[in-house]
PDB file of C-alpha atoms in Angstrom:
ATOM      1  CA  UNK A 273       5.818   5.255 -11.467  1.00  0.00           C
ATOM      2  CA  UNK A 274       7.605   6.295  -8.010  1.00  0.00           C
ATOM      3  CA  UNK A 275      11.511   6.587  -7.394  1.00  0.00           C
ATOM      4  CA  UNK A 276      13.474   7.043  -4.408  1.00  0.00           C
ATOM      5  CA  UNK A 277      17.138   8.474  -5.085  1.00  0.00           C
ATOM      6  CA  UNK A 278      19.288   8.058  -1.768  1.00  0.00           C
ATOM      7  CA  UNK A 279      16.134   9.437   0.334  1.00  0.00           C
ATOM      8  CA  UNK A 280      17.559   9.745   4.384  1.00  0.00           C
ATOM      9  CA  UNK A 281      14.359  10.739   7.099  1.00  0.00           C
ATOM     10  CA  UNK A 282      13.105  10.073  10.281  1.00  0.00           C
ATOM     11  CA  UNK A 283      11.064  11.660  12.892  1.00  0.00           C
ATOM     12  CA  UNK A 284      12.827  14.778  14.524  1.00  0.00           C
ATOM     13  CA  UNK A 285      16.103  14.204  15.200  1.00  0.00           C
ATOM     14  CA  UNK A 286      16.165  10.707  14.831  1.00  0.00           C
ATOM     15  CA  UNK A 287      16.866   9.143  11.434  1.00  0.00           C
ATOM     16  CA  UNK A 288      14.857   5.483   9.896  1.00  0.00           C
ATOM     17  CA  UNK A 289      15.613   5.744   6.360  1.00  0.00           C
ATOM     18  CA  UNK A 290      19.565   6.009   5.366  1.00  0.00           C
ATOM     19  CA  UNK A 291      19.680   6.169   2.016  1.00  0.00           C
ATOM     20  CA  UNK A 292      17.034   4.538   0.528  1.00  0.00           C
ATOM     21  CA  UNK A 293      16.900   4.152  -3.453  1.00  0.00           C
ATOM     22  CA  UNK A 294      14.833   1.722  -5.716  1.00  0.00           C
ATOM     23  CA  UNK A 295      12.246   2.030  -8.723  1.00  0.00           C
ATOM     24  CA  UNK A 296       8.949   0.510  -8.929  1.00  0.00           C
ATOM     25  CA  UNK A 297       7.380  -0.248 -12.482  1.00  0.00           C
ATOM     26  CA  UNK A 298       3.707   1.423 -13.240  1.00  0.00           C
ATOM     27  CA  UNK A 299       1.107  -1.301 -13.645  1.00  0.00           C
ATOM     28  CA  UNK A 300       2.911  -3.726 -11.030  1.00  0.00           C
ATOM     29  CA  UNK A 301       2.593  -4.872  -7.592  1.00  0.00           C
ATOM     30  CA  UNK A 302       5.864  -4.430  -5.722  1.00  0.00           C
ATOM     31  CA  UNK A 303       6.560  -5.857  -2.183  1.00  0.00           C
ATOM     32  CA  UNK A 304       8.136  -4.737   0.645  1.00  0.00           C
ATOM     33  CA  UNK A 305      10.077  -6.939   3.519  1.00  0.00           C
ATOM     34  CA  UNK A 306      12.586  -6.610   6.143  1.00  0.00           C
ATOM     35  CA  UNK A 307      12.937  -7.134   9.958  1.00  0.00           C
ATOM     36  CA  UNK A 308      11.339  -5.003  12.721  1.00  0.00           C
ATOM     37  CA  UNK A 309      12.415  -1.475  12.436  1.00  0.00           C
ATOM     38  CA  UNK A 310      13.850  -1.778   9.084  1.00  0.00           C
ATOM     39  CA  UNK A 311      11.915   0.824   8.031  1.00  0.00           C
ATOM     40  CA  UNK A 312       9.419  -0.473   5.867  1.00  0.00           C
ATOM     41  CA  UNK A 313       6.260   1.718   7.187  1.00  0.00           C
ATOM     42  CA  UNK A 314       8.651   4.524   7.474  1.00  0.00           C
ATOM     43  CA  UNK A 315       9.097   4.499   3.362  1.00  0.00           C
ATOM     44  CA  UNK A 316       5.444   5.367   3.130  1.00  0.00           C
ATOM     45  CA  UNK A 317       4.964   8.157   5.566  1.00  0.00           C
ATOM     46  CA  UNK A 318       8.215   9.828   3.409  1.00  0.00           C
ATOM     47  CA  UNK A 319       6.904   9.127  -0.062  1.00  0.00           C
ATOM     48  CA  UNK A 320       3.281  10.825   1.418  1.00  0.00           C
ATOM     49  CA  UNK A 321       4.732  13.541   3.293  1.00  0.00           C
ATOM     50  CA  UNK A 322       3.677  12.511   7.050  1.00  0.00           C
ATOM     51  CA  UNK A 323       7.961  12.686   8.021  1.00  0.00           C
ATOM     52  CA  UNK A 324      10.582  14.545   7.488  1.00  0.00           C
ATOM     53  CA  UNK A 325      13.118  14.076   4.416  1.00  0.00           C
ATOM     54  CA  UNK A 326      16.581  15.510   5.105  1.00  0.00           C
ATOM     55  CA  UNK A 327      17.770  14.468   2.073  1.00  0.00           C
ATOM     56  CA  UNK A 328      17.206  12.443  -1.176  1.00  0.00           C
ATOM     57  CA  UNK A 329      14.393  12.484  -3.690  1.00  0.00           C
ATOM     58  CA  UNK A 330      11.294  10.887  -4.547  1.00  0.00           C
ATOM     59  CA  UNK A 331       9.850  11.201  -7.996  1.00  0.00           C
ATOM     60  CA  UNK A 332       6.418  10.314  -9.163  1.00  0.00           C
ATOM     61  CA  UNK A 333       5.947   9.757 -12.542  1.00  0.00           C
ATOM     62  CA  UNK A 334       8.964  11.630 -13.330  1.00  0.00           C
ATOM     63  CA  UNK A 335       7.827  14.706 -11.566  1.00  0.00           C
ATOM     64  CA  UNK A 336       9.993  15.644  -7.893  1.00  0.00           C
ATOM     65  CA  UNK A 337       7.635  15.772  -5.450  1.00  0.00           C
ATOM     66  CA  UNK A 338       9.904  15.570  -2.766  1.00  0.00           C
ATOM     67  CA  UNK A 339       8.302  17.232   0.987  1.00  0.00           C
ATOM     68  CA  UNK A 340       5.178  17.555  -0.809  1.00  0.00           C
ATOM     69  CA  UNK A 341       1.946  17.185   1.866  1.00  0.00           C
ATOM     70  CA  UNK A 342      -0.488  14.788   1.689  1.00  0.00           C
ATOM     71  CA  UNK A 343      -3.287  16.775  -0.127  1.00  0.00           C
ATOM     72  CA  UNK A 344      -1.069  17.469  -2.576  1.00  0.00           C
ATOM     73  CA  UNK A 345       0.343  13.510  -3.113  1.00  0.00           C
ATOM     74  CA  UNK A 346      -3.521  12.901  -3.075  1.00  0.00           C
ATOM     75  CA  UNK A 347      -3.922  15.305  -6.040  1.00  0.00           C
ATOM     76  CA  UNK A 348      -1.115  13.685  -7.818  1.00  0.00           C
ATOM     77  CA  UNK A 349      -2.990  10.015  -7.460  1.00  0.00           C
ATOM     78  CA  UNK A 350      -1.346   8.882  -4.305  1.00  0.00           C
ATOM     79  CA  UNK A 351      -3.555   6.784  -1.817  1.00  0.00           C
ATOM     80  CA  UNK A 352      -2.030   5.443   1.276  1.00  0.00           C
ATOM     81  CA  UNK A 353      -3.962   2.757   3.312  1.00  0.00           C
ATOM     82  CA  UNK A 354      -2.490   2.540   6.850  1.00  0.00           C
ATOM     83  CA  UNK A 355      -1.891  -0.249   9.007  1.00  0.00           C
ATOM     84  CA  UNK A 356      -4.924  -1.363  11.227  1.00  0.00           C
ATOM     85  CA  UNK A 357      -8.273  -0.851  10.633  1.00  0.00           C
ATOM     86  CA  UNK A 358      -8.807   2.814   9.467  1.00  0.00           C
ATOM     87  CA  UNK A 359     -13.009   2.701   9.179  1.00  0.00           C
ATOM     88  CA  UNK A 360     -16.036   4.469  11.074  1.00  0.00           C
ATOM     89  CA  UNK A 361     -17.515   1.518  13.120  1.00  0.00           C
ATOM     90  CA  UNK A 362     -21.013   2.895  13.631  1.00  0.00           C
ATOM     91  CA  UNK A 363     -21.164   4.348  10.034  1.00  0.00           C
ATOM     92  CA  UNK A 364     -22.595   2.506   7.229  1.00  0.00           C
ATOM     93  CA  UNK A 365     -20.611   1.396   4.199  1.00  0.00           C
ATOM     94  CA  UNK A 366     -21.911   4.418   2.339  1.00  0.00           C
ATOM     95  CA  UNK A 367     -20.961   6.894   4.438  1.00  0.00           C
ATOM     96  CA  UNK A 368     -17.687   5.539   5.019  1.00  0.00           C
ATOM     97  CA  UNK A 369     -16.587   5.525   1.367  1.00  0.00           C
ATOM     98  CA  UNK A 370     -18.062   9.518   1.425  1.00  0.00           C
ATOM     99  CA  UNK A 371     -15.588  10.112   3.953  1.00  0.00           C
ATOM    100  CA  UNK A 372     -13.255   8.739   1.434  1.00  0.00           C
ATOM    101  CA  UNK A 373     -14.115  11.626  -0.427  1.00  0.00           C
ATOM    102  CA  UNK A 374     -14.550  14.655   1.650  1.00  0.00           C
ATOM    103  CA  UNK A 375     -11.764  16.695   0.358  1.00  0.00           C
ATOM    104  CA  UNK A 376     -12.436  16.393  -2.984  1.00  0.00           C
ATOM    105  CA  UNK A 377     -13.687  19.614  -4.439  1.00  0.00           C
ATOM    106  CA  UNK A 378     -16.605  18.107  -6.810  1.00  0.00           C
ATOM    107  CA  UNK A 379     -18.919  15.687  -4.574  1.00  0.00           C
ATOM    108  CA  UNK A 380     -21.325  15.412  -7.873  1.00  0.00           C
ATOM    109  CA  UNK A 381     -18.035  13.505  -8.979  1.00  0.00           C
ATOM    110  CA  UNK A 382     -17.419  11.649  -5.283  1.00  0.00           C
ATOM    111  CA  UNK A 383     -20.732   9.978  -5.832  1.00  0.00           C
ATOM    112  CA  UNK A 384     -20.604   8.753  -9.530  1.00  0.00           C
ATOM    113  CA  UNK A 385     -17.117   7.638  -8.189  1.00  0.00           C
ATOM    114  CA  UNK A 386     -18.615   5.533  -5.160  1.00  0.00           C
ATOM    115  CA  UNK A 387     -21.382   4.021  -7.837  1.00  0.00           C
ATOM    116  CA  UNK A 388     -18.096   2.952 -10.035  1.00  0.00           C
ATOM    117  CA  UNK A 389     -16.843   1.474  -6.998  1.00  0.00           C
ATOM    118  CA  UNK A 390     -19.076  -0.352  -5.349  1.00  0.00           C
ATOM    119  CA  UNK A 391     -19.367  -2.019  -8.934  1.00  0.00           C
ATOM    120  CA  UNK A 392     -15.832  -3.403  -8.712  1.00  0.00           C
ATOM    121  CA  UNK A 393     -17.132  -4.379  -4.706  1.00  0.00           C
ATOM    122  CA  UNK A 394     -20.157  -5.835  -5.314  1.00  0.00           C
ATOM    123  CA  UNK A 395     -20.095  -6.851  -1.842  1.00  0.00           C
ATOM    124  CA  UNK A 396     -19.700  -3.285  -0.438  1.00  0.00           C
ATOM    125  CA  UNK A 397     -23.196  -2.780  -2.694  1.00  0.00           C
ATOM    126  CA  UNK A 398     -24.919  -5.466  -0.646  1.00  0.00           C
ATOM    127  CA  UNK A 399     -24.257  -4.306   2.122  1.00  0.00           C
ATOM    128  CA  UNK A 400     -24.002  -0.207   1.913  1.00  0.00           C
ATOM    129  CA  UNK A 401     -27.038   0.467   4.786  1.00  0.00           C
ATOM    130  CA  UNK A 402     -25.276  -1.972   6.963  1.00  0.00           C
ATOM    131  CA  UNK A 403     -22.576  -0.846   9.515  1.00  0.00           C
ATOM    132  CA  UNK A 404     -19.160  -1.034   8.812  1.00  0.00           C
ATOM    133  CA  UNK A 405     -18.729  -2.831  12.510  1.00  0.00           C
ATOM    134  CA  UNK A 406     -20.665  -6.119  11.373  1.00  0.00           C
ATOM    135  CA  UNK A 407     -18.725  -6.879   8.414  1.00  0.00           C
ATOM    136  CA  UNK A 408     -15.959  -9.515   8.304  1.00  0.00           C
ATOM    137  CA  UNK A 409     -12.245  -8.194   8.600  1.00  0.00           C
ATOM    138  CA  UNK A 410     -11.827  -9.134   4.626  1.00  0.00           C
ATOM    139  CA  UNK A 411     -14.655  -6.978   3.744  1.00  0.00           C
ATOM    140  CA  UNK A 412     -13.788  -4.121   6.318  1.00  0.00           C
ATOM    141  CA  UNK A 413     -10.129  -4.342   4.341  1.00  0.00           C
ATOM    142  CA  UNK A 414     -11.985  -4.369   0.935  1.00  0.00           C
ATOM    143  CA  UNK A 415     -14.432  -1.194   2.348  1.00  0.00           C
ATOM    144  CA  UNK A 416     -10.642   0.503   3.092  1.00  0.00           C
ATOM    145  CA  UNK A 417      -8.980  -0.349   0.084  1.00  0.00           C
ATOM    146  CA  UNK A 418     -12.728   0.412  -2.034  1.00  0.00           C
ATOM    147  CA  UNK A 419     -12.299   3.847  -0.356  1.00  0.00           C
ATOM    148  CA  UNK A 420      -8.897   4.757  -1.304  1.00  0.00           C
ATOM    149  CA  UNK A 421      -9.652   4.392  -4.986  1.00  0.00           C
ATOM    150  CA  UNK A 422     -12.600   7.140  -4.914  1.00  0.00           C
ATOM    151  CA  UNK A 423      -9.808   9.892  -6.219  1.00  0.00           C
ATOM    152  CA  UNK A 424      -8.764   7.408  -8.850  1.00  0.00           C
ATOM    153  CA  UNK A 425      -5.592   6.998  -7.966  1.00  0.00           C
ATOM    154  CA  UNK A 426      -2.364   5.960  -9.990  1.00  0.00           C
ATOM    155  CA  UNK A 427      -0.380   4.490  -6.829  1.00  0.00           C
ATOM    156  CA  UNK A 428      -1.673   2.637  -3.576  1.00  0.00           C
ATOM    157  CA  UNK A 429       0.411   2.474  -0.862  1.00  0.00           C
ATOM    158  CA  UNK A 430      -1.178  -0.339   1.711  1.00  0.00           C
ATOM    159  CA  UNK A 431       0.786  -0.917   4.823  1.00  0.00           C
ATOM    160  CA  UNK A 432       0.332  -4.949   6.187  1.00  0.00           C
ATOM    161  CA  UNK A 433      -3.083  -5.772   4.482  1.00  0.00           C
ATOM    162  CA  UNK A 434      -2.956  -9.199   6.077  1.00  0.00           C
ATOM    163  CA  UNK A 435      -2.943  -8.116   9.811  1.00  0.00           C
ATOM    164  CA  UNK A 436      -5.388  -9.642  11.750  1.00  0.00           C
ATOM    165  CA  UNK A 437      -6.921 -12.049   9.000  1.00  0.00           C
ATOM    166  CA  UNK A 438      -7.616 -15.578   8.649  1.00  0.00           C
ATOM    167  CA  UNK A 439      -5.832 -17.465   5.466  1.00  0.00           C
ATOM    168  CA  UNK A 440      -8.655 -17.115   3.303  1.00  0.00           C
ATOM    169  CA  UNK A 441      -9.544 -14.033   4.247  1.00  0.00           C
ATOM    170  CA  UNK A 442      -5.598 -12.731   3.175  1.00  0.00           C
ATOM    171  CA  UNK A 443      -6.449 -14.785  -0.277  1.00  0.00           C
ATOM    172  CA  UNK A 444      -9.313 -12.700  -0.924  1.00  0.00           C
ATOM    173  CA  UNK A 445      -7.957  -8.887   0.000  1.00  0.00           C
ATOM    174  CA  UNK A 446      -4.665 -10.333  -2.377  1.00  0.00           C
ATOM    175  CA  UNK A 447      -6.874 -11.847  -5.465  1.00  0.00           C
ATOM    176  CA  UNK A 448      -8.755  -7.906  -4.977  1.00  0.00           C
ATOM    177  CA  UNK A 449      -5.484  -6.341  -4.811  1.00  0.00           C
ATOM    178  CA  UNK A 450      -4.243  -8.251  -7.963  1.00  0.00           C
ATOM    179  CA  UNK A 451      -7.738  -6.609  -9.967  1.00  0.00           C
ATOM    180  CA  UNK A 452      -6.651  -3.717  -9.309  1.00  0.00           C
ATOM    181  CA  UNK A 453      -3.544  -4.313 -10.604  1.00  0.00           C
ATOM    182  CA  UNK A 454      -4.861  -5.794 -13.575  1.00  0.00           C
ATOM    183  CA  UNK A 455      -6.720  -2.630 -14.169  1.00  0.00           C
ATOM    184  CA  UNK A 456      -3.814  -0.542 -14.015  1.00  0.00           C
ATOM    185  CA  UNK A 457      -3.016   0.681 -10.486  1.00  0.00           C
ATOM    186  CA  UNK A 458       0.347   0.406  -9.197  1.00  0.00           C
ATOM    187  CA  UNK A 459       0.389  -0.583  -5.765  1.00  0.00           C
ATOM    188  CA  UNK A 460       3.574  -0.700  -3.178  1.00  0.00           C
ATOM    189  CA  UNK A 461       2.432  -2.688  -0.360  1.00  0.00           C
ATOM    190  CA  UNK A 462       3.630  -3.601   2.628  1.00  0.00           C
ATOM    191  CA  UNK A 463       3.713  -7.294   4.215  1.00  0.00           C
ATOM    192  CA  UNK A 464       4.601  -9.224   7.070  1.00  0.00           C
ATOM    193  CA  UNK A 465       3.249 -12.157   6.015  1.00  0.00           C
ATOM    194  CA  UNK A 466       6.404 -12.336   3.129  1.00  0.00           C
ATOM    195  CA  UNK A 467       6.058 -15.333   1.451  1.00  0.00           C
ATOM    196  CA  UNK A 468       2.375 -14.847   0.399  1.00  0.00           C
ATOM    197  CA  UNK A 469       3.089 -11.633  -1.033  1.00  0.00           C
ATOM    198  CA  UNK A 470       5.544 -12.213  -2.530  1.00  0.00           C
ATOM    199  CA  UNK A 471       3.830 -14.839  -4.011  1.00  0.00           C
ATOM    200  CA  UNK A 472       1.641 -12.879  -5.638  1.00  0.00           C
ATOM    201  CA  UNK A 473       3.732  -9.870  -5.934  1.00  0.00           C
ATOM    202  CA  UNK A 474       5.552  -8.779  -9.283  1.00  0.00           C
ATOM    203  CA  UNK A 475       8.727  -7.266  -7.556  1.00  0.00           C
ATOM    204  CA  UNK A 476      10.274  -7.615  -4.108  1.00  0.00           C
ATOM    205  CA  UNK A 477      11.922  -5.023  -2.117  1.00  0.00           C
ATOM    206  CA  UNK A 478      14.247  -6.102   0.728  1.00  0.00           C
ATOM    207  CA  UNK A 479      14.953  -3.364   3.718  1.00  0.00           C
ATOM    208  CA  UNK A 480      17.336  -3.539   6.602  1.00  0.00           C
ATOM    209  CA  UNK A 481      18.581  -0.689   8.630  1.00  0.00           C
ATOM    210  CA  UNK A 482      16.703   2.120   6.335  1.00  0.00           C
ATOM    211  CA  UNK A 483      18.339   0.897   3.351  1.00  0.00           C
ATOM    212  CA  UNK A 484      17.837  -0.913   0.010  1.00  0.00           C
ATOM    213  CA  UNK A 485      19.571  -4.301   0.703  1.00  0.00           C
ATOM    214  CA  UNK A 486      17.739  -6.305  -2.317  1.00  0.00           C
ATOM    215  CA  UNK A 487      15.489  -5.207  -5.320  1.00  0.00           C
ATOM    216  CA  UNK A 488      14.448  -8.046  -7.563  1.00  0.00           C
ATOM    217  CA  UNK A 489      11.665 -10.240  -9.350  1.00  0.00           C
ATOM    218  CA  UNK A 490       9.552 -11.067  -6.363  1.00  0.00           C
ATOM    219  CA  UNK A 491       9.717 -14.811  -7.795  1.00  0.00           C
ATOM    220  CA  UNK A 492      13.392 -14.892  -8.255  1.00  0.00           C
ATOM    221  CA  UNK A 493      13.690 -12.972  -4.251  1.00  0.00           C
ATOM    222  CA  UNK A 494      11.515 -16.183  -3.808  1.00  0.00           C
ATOM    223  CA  UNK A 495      14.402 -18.655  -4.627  1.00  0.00           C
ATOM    224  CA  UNK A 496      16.975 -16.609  -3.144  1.00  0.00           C
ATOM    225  CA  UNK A 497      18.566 -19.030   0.064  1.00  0.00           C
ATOM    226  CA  UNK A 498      19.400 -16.028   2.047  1.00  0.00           C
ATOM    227  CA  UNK A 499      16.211 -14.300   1.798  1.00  0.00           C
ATOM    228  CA  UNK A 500      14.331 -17.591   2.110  1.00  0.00           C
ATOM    229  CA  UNK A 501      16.674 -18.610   5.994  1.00  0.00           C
ATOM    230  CA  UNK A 502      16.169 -14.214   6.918  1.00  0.00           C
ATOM    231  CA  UNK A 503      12.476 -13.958   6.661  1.00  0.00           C
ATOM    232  CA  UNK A 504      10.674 -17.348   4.716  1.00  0.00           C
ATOM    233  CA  UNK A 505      11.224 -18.936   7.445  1.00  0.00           C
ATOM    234  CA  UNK A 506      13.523 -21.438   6.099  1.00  0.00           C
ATOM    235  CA  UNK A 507      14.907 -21.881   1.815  1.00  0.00           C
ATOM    236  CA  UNK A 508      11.738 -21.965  -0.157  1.00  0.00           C
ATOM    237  CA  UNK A 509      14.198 -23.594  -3.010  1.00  0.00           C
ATOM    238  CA  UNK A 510      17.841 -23.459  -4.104  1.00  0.00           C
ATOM    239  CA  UNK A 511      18.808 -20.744  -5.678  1.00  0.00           C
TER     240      UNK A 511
END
């Protein structure tokens, strides 16, 4: 679905990614970890166009779409789902998925799109008069991630999910991120919270310095002593 070949970018002058090169499967859910300032985030903004790319490749579906904006990585079926919470407070669950759509150049199509899914959120159905500020922070995440697939995409890209949920809550935006999956979505996501994702990831990407240091089943990066003492906090089993 996406690969980076050797990709080096930053922000001006200064350089995050040094050479950065994997290949993640269509259909799967791929994770990526690393230390502060590894990079991680950085990956995203490059495959979506929001930095610059001095040199490298990234190919989508075997297309180069290399320094391509983000309207045009939207009209190729990329989402990306920034960190935080990326909502209208005072807006109601309707009218924040419409803003998911507000680009789009058919809005006939937006809607039947929103009706599609708000049936995969039943949830976000319940509650689309109510503002997005008095929902939990698992169903504000679901609202985000229910708005980035009005354009149908093939590839999410969903920096930290997890931040600033409870342990159930986390459960619940994974278990929806693993439907989505299920229904065919790739989605490269990216996780603090490491062993969870992993957990429930198919793949496992390891960063350090801007570069590729590890690329791997995420269950067998599980088992792996050194990534288990860097950022498991502790061996999760022997290799």
């Amino acid at each position: 679905m996406i690969e980076l070949k050797d990709v080096y970018g930053g922000y001006g002058q200064i350089t995050i990614l040094n050479g950065v090169s994997f290949s993640i499967p269509k259909g799967s859910i791929t994770t990526i970890i690393g230390p502060n300032g590894a990079g991680k985030s950085t990956v995203f903004k490059a495959i979506f166009g929001l930095l610059t790319i001095h040199s490298g490749q990234v190919i989508l579906d075997g297309k180069d779409v290399t320094r391509q904006t983000p309207r045009q990585m939207i009209s190729h079926g990329v989402t990306y789902v920034p960190q935080g919470r990326n909502i209208v407070p005072q807006l109601s669950v309707y009218h924040n998925l419409e803003l998911g759509g507000i680009t789009a150049p058919d809005q006939a199509l937006v809607r039947r799109r929103i009706e599609v899914v708000m049936d995969q959120f039943p949830m976000l159905r319940q509650f689309r008069d109510r503002k997005a500020i008095e929902l939990s922070g698992g169903q504000q995440k679901q609202l985000e991630v229910a708005r980035a697939l009005l354009l149908d995409p093939k590839l999410i890209l969903i920096d930290e999910p997890s931040i600033g949920l409870s342990p159930n809550l986390v459960q619940e935006v994974f278990r929806t991120l693993i439907r989505l999956r299920d229904q065919g979505v790739t989605i490269l996501m990216v996780e603090q919270n490491a062993k969870a994702a992993l957990a429930m990831s198919d793949y496992g990407l390891v960063l350090e310095l801007g570069q590729t240091r590890m690329h791997d089943e995420a269950a067998r990066l599980l088992r792996d002593p050194r990534v288990g003492q860097l950022f498991l906090g502790g061996h999760v089993a022997e290799a």
